[in-house]
PDB file of C-alpha atoms and ligand atoms in Angstrom:
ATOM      1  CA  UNK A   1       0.000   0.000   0.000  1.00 83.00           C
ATOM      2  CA  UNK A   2       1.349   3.487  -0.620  1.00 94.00           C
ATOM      3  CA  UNK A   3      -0.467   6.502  -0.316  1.00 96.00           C
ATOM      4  CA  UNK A   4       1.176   9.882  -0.836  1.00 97.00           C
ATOM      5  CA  UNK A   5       1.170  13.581   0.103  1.00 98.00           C
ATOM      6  CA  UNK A   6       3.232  16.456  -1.524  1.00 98.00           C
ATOM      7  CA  UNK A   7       2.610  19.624   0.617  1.00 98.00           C
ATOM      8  CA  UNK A   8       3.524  22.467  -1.248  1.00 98.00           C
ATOM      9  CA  UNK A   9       6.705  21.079  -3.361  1.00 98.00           C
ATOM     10  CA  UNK A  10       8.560  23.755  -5.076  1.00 98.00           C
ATOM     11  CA  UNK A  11      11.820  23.324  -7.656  1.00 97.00           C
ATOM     12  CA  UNK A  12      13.484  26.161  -8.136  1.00 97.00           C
ATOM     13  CA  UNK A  13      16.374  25.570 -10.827  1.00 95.00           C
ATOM     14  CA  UNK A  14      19.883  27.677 -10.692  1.00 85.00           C
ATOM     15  CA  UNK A  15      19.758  31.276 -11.716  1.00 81.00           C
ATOM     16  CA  UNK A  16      16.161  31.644 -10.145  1.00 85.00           C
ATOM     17  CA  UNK A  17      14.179  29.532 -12.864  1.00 90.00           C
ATOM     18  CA  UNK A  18      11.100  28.264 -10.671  1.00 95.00           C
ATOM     19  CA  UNK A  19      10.175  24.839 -12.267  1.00 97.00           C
ATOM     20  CA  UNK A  20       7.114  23.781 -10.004  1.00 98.00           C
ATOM     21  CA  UNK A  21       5.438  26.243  -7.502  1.00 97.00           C
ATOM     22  CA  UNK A  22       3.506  24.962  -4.409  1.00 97.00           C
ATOM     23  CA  UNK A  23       2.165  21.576  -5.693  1.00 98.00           C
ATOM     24  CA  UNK A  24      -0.298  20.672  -2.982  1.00 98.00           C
ATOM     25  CA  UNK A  25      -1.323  17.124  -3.916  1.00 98.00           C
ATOM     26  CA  UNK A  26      -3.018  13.897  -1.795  1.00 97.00           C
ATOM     27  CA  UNK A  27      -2.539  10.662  -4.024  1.00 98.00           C
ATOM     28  CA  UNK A  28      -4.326   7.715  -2.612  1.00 97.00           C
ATOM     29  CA  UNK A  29      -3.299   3.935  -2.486  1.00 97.00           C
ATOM     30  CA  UNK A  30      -4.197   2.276  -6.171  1.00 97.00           C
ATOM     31  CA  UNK A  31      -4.129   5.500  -7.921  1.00 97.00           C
ATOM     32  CA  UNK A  32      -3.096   6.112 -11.557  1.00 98.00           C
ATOM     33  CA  UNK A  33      -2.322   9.654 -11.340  1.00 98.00           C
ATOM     34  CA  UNK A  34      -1.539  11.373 -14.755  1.00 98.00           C
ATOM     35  CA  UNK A  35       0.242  14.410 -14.807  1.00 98.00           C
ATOM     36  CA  UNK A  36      -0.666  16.197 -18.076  1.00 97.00           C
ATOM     37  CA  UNK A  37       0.147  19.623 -19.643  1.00 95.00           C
ATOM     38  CA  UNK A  38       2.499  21.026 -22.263  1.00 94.00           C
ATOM     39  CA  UNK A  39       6.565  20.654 -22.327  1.00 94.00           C
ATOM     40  CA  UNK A  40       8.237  22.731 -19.538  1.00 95.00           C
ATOM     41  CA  UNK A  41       5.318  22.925 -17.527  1.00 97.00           C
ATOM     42  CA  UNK A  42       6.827  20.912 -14.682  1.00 97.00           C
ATOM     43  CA  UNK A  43       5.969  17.344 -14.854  1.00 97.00           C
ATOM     44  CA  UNK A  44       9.278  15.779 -15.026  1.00 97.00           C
ATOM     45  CA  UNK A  45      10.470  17.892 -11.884  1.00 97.00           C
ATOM     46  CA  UNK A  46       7.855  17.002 -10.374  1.00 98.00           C
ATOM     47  CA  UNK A  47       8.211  13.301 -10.412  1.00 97.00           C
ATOM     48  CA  UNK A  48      12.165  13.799 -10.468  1.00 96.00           C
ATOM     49  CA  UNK A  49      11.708  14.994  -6.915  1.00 97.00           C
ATOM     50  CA  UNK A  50       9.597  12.389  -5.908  1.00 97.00           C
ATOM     51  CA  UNK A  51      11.419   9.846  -7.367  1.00 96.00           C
ATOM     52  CA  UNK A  52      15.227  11.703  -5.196  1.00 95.00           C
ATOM     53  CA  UNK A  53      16.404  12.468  -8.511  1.00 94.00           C
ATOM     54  CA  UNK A  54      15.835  15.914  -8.176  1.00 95.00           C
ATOM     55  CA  UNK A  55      16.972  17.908  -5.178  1.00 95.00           C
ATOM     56  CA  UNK A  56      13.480  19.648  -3.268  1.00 96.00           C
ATOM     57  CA  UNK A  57      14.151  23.239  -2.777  1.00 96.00           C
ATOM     58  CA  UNK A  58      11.085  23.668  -0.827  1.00 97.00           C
ATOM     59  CA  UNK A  59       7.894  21.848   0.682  1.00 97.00           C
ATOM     60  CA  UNK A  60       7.456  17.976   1.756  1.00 96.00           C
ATOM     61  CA  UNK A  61       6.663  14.899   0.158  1.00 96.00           C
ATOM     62  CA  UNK A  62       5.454  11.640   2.005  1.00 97.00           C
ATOM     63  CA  UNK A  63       4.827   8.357   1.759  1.00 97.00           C
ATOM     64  CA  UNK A  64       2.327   6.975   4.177  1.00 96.00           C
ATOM     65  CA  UNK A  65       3.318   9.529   6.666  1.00 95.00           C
ATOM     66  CA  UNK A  66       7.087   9.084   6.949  1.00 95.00           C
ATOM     67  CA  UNK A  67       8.338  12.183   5.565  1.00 96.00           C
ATOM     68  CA  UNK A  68      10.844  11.279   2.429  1.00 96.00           C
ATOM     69  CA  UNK A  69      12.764  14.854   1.555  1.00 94.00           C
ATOM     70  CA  UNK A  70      16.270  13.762   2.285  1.00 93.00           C
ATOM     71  CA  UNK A  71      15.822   9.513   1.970  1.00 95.00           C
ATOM     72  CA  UNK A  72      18.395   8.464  -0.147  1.00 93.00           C
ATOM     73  CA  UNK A  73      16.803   7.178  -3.837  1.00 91.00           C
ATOM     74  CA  UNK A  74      17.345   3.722  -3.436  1.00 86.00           C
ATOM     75  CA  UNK A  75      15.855   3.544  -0.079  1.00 90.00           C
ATOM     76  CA  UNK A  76      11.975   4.949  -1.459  1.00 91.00           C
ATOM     77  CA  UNK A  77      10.926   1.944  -2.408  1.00 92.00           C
ATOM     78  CA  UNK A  78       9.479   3.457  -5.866  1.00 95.00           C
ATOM     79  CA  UNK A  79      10.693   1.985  -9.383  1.00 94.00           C
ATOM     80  CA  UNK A  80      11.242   4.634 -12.279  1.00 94.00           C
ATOM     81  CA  UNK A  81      10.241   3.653 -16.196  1.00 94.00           C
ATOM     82  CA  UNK A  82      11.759   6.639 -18.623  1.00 92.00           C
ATOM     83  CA  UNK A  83      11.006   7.435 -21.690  1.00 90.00           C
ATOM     84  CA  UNK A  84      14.115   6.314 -23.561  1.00 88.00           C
ATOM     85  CA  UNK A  85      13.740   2.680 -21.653  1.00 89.00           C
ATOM     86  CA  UNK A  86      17.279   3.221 -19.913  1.00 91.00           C
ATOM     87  CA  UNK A  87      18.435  -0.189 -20.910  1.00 95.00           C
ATOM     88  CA  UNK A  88      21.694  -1.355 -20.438  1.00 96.00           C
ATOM     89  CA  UNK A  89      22.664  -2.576 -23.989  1.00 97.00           C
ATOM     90  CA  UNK A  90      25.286  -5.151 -23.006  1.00 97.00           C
ATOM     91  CA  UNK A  91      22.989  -6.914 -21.002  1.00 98.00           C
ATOM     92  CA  UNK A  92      19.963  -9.215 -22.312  1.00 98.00           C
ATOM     93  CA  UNK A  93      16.467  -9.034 -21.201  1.00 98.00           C
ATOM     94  CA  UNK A  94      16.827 -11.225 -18.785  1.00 98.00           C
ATOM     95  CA  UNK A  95      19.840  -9.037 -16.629  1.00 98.00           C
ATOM     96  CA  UNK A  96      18.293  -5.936 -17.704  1.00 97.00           C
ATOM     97  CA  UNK A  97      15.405  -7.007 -15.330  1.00 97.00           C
ATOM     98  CA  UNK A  98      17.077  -9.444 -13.017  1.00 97.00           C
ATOM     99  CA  UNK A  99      20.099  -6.425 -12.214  1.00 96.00           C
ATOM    100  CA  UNK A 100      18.193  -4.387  -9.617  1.00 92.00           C
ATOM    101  CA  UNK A 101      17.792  -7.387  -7.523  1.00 94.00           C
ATOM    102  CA  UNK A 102      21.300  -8.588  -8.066  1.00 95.00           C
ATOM    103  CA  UNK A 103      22.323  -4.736  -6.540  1.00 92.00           C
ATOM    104  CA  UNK A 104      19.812  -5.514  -3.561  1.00 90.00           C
ATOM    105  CA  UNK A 105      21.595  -8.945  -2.958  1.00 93.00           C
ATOM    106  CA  UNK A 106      18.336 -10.769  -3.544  1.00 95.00           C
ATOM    107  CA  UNK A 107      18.605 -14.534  -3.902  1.00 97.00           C
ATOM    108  CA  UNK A 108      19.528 -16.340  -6.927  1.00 97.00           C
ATOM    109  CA  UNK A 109      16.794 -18.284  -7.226  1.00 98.00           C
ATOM    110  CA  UNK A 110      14.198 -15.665  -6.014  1.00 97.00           C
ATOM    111  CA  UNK A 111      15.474 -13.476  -8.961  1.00 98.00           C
ATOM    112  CA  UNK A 112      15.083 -15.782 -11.260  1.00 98.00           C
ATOM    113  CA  UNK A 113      11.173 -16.147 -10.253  1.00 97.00           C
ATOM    114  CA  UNK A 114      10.582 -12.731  -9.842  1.00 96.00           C
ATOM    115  CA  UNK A 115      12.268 -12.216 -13.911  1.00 98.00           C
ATOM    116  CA  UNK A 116       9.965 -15.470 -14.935  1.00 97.00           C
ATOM    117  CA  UNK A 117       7.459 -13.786 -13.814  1.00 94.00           C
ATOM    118  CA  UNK A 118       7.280 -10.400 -15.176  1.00 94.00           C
ATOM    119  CA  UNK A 119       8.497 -11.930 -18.225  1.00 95.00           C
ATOM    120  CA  UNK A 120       5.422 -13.790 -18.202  1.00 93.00           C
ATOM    121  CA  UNK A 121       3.276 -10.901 -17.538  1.00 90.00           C
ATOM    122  CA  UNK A 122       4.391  -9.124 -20.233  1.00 91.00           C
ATOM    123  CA  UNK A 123       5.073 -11.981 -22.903  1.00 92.00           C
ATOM    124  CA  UNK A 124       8.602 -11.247 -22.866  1.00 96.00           C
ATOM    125  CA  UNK A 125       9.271 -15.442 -22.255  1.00 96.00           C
ATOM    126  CA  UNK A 126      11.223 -16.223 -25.732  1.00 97.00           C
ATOM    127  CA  UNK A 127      12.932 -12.761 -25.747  1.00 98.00           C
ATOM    128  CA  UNK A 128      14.761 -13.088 -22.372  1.00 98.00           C
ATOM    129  CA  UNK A 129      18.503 -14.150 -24.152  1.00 98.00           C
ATOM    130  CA  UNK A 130      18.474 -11.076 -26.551  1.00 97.00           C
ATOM    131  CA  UNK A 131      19.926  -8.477 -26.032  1.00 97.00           C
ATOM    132  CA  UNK A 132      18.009  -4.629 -26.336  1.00 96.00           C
ATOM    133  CA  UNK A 133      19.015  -3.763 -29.926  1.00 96.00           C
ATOM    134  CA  UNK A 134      17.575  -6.760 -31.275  1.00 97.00           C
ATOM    135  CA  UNK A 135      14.239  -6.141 -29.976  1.00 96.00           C
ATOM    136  CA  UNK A 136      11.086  -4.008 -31.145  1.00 93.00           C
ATOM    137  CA  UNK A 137      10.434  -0.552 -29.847  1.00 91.00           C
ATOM    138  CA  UNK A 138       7.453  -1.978 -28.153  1.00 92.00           C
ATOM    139  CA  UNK A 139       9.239  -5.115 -26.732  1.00 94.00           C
ATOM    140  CA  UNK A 140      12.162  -2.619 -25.291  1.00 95.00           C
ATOM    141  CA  UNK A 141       9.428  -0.641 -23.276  1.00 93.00           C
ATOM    142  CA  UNK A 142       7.978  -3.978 -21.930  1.00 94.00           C
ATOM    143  CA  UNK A 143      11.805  -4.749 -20.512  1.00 96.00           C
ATOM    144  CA  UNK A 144      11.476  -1.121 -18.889  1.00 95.00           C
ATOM    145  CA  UNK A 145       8.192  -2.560 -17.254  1.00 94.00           C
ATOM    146  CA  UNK A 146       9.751  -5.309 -16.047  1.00 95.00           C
ATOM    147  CA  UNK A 147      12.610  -3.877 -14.544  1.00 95.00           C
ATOM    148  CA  UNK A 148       9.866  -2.196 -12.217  1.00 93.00           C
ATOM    149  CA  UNK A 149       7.694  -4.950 -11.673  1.00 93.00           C
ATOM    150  CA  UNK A 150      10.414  -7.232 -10.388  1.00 96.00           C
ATOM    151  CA  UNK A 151      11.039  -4.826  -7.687  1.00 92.00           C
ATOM    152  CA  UNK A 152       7.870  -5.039  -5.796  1.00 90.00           C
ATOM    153  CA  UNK A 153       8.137  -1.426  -5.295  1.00 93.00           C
ATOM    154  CA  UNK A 154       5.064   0.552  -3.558  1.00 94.00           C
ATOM    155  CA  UNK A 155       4.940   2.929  -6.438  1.00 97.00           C
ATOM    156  CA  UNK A 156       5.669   3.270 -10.226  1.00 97.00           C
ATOM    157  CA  UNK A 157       6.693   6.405 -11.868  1.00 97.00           C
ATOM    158  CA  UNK A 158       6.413   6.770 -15.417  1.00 96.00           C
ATOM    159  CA  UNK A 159       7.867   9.510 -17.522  1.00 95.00           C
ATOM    160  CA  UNK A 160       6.435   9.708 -21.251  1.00 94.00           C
ATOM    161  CA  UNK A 161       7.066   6.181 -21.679  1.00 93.00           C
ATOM    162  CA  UNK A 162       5.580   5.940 -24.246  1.00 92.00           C
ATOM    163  CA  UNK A 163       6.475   8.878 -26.247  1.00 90.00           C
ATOM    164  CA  UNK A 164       9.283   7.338 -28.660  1.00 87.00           C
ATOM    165  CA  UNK A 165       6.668   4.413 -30.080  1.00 88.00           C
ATOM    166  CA  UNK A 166       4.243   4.843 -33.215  1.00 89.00           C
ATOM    167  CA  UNK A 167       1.274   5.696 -32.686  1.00 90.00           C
ATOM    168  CA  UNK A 168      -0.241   2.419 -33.033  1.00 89.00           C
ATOM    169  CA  UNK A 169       1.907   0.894 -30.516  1.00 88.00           C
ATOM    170  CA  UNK A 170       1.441   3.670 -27.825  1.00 90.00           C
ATOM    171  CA  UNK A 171      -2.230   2.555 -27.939  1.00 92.00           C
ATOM    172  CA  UNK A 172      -1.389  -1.265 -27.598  1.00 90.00           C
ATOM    173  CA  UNK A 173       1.034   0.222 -24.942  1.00 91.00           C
ATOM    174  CA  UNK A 174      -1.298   2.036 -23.448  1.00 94.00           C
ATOM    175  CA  UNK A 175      -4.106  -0.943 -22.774  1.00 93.00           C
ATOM    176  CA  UNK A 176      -1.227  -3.229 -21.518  1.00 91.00           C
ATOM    177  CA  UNK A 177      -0.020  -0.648 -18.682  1.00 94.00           C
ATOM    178  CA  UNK A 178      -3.734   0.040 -18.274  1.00 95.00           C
ATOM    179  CA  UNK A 179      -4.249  -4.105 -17.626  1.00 93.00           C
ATOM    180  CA  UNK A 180      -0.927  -4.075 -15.648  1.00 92.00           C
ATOM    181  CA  UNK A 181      -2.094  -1.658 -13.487  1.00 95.00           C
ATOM    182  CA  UNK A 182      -5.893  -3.476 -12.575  1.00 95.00           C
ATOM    183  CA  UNK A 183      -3.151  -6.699 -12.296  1.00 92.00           C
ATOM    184  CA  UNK A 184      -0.918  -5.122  -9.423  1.00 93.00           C
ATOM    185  CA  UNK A 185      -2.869  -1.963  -8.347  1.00 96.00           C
ATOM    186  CA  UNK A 186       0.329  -0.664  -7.606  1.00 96.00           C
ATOM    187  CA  UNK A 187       0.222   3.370  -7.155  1.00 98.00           C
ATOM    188  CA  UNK A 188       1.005   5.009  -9.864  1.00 98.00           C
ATOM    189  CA  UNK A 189       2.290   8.908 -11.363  1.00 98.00           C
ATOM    190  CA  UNK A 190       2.330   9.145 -15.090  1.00 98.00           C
ATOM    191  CA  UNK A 191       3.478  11.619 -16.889  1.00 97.00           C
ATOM    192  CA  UNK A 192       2.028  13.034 -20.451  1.00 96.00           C
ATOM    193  CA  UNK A 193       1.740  15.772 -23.029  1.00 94.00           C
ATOM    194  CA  UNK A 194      -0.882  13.545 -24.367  1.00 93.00           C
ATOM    195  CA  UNK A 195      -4.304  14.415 -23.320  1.00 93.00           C
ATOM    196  CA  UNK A 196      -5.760  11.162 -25.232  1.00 93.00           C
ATOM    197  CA  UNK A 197      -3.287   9.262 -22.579  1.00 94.00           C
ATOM    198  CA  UNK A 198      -4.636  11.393 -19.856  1.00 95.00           C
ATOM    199  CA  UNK A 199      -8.338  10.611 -20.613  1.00 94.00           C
ATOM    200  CA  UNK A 200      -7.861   7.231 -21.311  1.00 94.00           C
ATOM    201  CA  UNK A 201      -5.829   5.918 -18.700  1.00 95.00           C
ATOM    202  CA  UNK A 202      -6.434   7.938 -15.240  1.00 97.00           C
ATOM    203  CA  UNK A 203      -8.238   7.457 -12.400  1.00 96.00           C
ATOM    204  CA  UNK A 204      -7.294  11.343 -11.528  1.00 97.00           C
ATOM    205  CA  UNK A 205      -5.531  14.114 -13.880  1.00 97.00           C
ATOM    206  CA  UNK A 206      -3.378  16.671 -12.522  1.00 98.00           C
ATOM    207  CA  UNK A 207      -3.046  19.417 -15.262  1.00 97.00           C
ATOM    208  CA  UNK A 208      -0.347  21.408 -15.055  1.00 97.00           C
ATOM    209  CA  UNK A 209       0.746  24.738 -16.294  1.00 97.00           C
ATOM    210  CA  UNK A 210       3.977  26.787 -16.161  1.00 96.00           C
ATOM    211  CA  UNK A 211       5.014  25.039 -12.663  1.00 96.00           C
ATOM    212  CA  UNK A 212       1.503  25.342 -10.878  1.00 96.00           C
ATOM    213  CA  UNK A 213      -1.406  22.964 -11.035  1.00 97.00           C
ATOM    214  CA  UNK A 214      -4.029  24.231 -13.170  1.00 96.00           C
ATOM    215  CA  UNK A 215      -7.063  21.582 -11.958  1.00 96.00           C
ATOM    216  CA  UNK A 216      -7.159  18.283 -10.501  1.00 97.00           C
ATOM    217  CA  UNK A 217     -10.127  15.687 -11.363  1.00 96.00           C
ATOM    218  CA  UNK A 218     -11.246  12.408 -12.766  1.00 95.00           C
ATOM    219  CA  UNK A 219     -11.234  12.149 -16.899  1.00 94.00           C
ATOM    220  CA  UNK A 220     -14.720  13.137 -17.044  1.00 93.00           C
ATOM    221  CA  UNK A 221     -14.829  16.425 -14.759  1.00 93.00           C
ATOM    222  CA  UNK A 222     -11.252  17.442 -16.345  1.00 93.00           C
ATOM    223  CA  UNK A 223     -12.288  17.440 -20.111  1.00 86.00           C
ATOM    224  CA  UNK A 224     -16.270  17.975 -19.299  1.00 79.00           C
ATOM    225  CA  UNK A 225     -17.558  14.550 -21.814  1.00 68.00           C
ATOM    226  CA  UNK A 226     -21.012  13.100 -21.135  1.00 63.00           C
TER     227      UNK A 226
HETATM  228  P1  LIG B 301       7.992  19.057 -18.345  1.00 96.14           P
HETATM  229  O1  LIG B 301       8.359  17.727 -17.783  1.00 96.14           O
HETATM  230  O2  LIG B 301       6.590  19.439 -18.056  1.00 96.14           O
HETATM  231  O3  LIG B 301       8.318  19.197 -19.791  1.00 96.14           O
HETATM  232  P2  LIG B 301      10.237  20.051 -16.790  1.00 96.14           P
HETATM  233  O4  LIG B 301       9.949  19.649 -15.399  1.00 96.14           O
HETATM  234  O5  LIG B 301      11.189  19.249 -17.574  1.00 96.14           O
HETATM  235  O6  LIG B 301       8.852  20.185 -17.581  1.00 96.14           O
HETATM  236  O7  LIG B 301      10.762  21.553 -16.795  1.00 96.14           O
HETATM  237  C1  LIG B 301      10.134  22.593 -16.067  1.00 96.14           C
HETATM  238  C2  LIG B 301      10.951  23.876 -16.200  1.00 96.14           C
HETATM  239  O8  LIG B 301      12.187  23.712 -15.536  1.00 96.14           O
HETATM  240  C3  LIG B 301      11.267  24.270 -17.633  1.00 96.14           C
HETATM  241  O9  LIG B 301      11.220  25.662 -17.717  1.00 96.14           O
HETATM  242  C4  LIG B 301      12.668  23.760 -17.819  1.00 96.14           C
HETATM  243  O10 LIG B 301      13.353  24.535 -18.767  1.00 96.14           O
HETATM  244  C5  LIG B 301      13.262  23.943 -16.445  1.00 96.14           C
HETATM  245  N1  LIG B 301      14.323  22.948 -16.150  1.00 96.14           N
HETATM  246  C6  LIG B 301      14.198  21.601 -16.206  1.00 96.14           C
HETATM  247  N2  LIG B 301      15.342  21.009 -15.853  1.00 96.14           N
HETATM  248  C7  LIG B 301      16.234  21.993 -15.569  1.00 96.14           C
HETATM  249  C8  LIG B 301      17.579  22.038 -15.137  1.00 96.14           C
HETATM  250  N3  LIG B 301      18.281  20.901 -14.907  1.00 96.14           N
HETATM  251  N4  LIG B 301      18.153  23.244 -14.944  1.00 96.14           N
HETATM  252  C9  LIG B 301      17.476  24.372 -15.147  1.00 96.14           C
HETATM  253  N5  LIG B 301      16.192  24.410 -15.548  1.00 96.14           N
HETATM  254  C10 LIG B 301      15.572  23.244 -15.756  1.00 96.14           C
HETATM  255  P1  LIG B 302      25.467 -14.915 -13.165  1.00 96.14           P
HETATM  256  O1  LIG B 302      26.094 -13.863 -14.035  1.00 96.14           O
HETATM  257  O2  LIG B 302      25.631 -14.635 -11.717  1.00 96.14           O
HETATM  258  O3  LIG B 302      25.796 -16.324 -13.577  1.00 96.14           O
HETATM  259  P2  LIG B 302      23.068 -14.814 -14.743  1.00 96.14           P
HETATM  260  O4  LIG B 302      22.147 -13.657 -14.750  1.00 96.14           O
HETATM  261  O5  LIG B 302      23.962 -14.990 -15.906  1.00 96.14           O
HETATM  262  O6  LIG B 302      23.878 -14.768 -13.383  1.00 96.14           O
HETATM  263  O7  LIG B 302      22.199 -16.138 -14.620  1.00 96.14           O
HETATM  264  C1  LIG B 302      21.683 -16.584 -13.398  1.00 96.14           C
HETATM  265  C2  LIG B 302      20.511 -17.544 -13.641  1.00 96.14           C
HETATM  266  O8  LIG B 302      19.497 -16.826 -14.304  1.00 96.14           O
HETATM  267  C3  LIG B 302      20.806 -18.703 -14.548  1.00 96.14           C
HETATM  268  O9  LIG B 302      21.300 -19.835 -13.854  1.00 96.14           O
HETATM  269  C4  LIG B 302      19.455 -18.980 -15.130  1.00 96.14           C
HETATM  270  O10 LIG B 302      18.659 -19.746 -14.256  1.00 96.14           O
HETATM  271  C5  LIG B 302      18.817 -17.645 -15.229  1.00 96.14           C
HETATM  272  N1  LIG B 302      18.912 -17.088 -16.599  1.00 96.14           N
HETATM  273  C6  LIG B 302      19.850 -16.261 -17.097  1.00 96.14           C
HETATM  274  N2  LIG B 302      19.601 -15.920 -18.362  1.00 96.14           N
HETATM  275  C7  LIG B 302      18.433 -16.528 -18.681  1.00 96.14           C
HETATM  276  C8  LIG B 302      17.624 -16.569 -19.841  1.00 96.14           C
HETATM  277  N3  LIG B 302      17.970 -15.935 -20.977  1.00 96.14           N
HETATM  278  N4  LIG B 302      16.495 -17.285 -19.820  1.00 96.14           N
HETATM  279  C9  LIG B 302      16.134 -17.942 -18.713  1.00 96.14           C
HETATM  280  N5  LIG B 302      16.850 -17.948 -17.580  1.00 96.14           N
HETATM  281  C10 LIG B 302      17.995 -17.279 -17.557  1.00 96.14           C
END
């Protein structure tokens, strides 16, 4: 279960550029979150601070009420998918997903189920001896996936991941994070310039402009449809 609160969060870059401004925001256990709204308006900070990869220069973040500001990355139990899928191209499918664990001294054999797993989840069974470059666009974002499934962590982040695919395969994409997500109900923050994304896939929008949040809601009472 994760449930989290960011109590006015505020980035402010070098030489005074103010990324996000007081970002008041409750996210509840089982969420899918999107954060939506044009390039530079914050959303990447945003989760880049959540996630420790981004210094907070003001405000507090929490999950389920232990305050996180200064825990070290590794220790928020919260598992990252980027937009450019981050592999490491040396290693096949199978390390790309099984090397978090190996970091976290998890047992052999315990990798290997958790890998088997996820592999199975997301049909990646007869692809785990390749190596990244000899895989699909789609298939290399399903190794991303995996990479965070294996870790059992209490929440997903998930920045544009699905930006560098056609446009067919960002709505296959799409439906297989969407089934993913009723699967593990694991908490999730996705971020979009994609308003079809948005609509489709969130339980709650957060859109965002120029560093503050613009309006918070379900699809429906964001974008007004019958
Ligand atoms: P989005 O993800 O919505 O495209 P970002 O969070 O990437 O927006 O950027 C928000 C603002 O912060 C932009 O004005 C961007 O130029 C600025 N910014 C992002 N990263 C840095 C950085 N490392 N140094 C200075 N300014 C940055
Ligand atoms: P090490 O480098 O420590 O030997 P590996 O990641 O190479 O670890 O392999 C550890 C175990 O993971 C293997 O014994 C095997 O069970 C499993 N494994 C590795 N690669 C694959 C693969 N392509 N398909 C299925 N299982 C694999």
């Amino acid at each position: 279960m994760a449930e989290l609160k960011l109590v006015n969060l505020t980035k402010e870059y070098d030489k005074g550029v103010i990324a996000v401004k007081d970002f008041n925001l409750h996210i509840e256990d089982k969420e899918f979150i999107v954060f939506v709204g044009p390039s530079g308006c914050g959303k990447s900070t945003t989760l880049r601070m959540i996630a420790g990869l981004e210094e907070i220069t003001d405000g507090d973040f929490e999950i389920d009420g232990q305050r996180m500001n200064d825990v070290a990355p590794k220790n928020r139990d919260i598992a990252m998918v980027f937009q450019n899928y981050a592999l490491y191209p040396h290693m096949t499918v199978y390390e790309n997903m099984a090397f978090s664990l190996k970091l976290r001294k998890v047992k052999k054999k315990e990798i290997d189920e958790k890998v088997q797993e996820a592999a199975k989840i997301l049909g990646l069974e007869d692809y785990l001896s390749r190596k990244p470059k000899a895989l699909s666009g789609g298939q290399r974002q399903r190794v991303a996936l995996g990479r965070a499934i294996v870790r059992d962590a209490k929440i997903f982040l998930m920045d544009e991941p699905l930006s560098n695919l056609d446009a067919k395969l960002r709505v296959q994409m799409r439906a297989e994070i969407q089934k993913l997500h009723r699967r593990l109900q694991t908490t999730t923050i996705y971020v979009t310039h994609d308003q079809t994304e948005a609509m489709t896939m969130a339980t709650r929008l957060v859109v965002m402009k120029d560093g503050f949040i613009q309006q918070v809601g379900t699809p429906k009472e964001v974008y007004d449809f019958p």
